[in-house]
Short mmCIF file of C-alpha atoms in Angstrom, two decimals:
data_model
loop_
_atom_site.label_atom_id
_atom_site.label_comp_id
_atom_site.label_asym_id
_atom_site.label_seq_id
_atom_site.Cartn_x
_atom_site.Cartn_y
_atom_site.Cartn_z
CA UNK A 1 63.70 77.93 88.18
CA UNK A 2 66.85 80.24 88.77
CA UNK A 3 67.23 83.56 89.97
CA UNK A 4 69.99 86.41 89.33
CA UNK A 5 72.03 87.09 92.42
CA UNK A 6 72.14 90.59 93.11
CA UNK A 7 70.63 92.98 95.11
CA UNK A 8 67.93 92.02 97.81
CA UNK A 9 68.34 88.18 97.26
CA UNK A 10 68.50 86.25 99.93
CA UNK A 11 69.47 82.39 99.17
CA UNK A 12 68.67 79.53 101.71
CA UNK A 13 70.11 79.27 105.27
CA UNK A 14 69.09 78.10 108.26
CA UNK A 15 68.70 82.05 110.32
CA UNK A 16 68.34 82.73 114.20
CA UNK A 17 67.47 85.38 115.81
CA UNK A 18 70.31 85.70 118.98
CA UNK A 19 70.92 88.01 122.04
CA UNK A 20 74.74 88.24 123.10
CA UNK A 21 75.22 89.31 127.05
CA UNK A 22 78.60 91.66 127.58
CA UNK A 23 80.86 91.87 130.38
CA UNK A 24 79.70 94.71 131.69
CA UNK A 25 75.68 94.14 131.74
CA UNK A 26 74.24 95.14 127.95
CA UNK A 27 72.00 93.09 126.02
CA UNK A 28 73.13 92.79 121.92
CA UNK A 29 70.86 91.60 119.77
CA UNK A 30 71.72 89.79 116.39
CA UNK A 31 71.43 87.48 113.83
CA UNK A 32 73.40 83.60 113.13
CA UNK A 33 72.79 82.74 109.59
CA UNK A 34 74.49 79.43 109.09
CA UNK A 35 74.17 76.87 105.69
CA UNK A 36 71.09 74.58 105.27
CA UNK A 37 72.12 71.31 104.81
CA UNK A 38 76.21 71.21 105.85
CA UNK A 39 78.17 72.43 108.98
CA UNK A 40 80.05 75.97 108.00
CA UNK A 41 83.31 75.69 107.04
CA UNK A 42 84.64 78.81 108.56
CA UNK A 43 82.90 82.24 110.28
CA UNK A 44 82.08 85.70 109.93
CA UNK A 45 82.08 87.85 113.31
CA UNK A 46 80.98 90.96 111.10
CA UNK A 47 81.91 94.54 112.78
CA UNK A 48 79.35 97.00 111.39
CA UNK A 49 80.17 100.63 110.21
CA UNK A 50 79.67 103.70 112.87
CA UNK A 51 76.23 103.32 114.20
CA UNK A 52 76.43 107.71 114.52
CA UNK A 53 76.68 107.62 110.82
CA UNK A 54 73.39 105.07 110.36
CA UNK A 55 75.57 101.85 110.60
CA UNK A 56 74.31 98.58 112.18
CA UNK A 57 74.41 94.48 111.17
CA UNK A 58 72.14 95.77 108.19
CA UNK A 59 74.15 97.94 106.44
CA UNK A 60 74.71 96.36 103.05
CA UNK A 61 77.81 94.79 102.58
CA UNK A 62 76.76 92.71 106.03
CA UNK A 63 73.72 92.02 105.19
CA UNK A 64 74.37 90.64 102.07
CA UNK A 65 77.24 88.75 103.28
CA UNK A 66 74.41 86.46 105.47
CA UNK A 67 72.12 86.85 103.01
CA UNK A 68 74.34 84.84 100.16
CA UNK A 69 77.54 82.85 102.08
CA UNK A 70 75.97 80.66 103.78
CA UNK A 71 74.76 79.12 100.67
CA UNK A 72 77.70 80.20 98.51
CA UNK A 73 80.20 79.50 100.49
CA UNK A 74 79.59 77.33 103.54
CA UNK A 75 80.20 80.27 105.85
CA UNK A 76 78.49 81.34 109.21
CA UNK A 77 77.66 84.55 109.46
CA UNK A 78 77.05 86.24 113.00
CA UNK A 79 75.41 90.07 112.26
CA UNK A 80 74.77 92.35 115.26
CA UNK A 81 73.97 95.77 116.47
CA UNK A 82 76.65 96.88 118.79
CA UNK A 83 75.53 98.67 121.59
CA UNK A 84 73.27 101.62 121.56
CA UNK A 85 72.72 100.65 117.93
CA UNK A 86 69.00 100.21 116.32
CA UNK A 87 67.97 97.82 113.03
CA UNK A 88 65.19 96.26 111.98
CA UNK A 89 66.27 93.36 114.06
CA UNK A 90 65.86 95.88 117.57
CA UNK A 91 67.93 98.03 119.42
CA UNK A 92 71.05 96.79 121.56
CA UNK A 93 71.18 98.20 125.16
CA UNK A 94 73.72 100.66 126.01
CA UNK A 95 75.11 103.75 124.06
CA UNK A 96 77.97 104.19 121.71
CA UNK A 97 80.86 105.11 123.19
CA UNK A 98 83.46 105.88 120.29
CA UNK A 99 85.38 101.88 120.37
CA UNK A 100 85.83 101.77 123.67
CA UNK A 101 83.61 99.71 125.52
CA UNK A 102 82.56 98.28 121.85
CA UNK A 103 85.70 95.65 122.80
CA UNK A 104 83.17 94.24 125.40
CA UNK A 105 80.62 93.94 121.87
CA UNK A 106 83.13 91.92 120.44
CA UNK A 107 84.26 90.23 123.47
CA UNK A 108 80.70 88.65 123.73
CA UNK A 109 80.44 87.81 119.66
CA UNK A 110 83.77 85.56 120.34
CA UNK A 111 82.14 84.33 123.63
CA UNK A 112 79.22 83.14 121.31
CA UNK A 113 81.36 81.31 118.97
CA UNK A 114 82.89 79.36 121.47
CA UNK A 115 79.94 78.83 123.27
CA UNK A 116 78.13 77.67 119.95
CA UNK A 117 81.33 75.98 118.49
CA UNK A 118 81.87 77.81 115.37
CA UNK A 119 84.34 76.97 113.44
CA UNK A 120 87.49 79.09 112.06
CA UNK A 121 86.23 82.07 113.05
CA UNK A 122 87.64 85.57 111.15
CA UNK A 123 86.54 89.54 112.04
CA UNK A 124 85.29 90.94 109.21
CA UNK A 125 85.06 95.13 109.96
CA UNK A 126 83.80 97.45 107.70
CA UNK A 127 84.90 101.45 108.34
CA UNK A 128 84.44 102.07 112.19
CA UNK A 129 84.12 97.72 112.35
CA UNK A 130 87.94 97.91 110.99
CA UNK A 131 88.98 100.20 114.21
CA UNK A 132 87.21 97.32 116.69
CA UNK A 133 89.43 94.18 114.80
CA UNK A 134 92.73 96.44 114.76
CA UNK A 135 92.12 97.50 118.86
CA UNK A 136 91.33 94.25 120.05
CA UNK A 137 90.83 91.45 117.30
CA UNK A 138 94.23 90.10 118.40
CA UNK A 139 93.15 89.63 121.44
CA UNK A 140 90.74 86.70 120.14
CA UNK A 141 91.49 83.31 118.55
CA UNK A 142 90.40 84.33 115.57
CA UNK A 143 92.20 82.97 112.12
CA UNK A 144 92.72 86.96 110.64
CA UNK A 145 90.78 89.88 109.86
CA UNK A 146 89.37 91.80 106.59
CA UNK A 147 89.15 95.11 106.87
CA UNK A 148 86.66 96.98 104.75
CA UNK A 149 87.86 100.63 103.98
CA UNK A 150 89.65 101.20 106.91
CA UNK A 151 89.78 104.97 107.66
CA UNK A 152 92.37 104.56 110.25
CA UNK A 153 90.91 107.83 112.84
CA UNK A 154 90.93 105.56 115.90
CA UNK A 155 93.17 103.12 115.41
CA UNK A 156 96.70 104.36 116.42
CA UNK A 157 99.99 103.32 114.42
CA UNK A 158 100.62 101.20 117.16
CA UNK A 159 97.36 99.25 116.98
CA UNK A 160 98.33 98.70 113.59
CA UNK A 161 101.99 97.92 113.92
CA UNK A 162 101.15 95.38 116.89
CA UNK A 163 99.73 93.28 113.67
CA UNK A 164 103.73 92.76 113.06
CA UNK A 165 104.76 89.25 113.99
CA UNK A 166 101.45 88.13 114.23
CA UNK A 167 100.90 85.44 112.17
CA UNK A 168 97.22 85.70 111.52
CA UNK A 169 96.22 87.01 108.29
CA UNK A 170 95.36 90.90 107.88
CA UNK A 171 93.17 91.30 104.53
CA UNK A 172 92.69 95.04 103.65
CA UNK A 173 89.97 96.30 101.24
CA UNK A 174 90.72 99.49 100.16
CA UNK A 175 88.57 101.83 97.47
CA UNK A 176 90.52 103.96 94.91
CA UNK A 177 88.07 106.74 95.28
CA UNK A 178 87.41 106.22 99.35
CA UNK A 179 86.45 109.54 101.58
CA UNK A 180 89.55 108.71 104.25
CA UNK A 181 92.28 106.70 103.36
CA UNK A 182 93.14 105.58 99.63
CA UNK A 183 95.10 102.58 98.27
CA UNK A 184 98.83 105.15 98.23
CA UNK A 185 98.01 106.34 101.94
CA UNK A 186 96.95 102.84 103.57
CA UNK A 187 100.33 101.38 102.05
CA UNK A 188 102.23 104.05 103.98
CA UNK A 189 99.63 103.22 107.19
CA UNK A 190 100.07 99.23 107.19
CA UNK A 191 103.67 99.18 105.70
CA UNK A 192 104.79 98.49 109.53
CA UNK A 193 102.69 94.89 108.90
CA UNK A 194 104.40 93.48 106.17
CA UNK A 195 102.51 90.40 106.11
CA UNK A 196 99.17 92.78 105.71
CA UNK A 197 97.80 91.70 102.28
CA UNK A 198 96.64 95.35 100.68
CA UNK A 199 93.88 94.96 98.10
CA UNK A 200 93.04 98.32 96.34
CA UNK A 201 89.94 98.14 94.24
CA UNK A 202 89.83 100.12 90.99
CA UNK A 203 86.60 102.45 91.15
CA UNK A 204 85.62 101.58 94.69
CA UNK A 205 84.53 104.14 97.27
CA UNK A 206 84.06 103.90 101.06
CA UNK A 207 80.39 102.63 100.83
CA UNK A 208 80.51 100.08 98.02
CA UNK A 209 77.48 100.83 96.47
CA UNK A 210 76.76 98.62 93.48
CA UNK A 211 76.38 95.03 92.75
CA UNK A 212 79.66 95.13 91.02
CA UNK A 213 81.14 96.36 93.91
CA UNK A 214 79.13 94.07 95.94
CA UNK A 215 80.34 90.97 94.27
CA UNK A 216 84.08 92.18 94.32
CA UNK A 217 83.93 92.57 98.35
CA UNK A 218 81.95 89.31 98.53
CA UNK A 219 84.72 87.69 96.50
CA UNK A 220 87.74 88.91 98.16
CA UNK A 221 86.62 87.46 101.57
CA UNK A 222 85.77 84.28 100.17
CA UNK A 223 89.21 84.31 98.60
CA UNK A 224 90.83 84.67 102.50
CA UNK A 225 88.18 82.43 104.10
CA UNK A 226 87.52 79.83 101.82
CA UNK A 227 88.72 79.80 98.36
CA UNK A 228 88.27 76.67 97.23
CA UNK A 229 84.12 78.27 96.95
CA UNK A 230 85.18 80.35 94.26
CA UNK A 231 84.08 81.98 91.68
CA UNK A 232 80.90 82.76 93.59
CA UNK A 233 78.22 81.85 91.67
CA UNK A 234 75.20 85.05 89.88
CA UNK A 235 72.50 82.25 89.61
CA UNK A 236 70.97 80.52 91.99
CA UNK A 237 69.06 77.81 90.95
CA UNK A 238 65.67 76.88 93.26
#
């Protein structure tokens, strides 16, 4: 029996629940979704949009991501709420506090990863998520970053020229039709990074609602993190 993929579908992975512990005393909670029968090939630290504006490690794009890589593409996927944020999943200690003491969110998402040996791990930010991997993604060994419509508010020019030199890949999604910063702007924004590899997708916009849309995002970072899984399969068979 097969099944479209699209939508709510969730293919086989193995899927624990996790708690991360930050530097300065909150308790994360989150999600590893890692494949069934094979060790991952390469990770997913995801970055979630702006928990003020209803973002957490379920909001779409994310979810989806560890609901169909694992099994498409041999990827771990780690999915949590940053602090102060609420899910199904629970509620992570703390408050927001605008990116700032987020860096100690992501600072204990790496610390998993090495704990738990992940391999070739990557950020992957979506709006607000993007502002956490420009601040302080290069302060991690991560292999690069994909940024999902990066609006660029609290991320200074500097954050993003510091990317210059660095020889870790920068992977930029960015919507024709998104609410702050289209494909003509963000090429004035990251020209300071020439290495930065600008995608701008025809008829996106900031959310990516759509399975088309879906399925273009999903493809894209399977393209940076492991291409050799493409094209991503529409049918799964049971």
């Amino acid at each position: 029996m097969s099944r479209e993929i699209r939508g709510p579908v969730v293919l086989p992975a193995q899927r624990t629940e996790i708690t991360l512990e930050t530097a300065d005393g909150m308790t994360l909670v989150g999600e590893l979704a890692v494949p069934l029968d094979a060790d991952p090939v390469a990770t997913l630290v995801t970055l979630h949009p702006l928990p003020t504006a209803g973002g957490n490690m379920d909001t779409h794009i994310i979810r989806k991501a560890a609901a169909r890589l694992p099994a498409q593409a041999g990827l771990a996927v780690l999915r949590f709420n940053m602090r102060g944020t609420v899910s199904p999943r629970g509620r992570s200690e703390g408050s927001f506090d605008g990116g700032a003491a987020e860096q100690f969110d992501l600072a204990a998402a790496m610390g998993f990863v090495r704990e738990r040996g992940l391999p070739r791990p990557w950020l992957l930010g979506w709006s607000f998520g993007t502002e956490l991997a420009l601040t302080y993604g290069r302060d991690h060994p991560v292999e690069g970053a994909i940024l999902l419509s990066p609006p660029l508010h609290r991320a200074t020019t500097a954050d993003v020229s510091a990317w210059r030199g660095d020889r870790r890949e920068l992977v930029v999604l960015v919507p024709e039709h998104d609410d702050y910063l289209r494909p003509a702007q963000a090429r004035e924004r990251f020209a300071s990074v020439p290495h930065a590899r600008l995608i701008a997708v025809d008829g996106g916009r900031h959310l990516w609602v759509g399975e088309s849309q879906t399925r273009r995002v999903l493809t894209e970072i399977v393209a940076a993190v492991n291409p050799v899984a493409l094209p991503l399969s529409t049918v799964w068979a049971d």
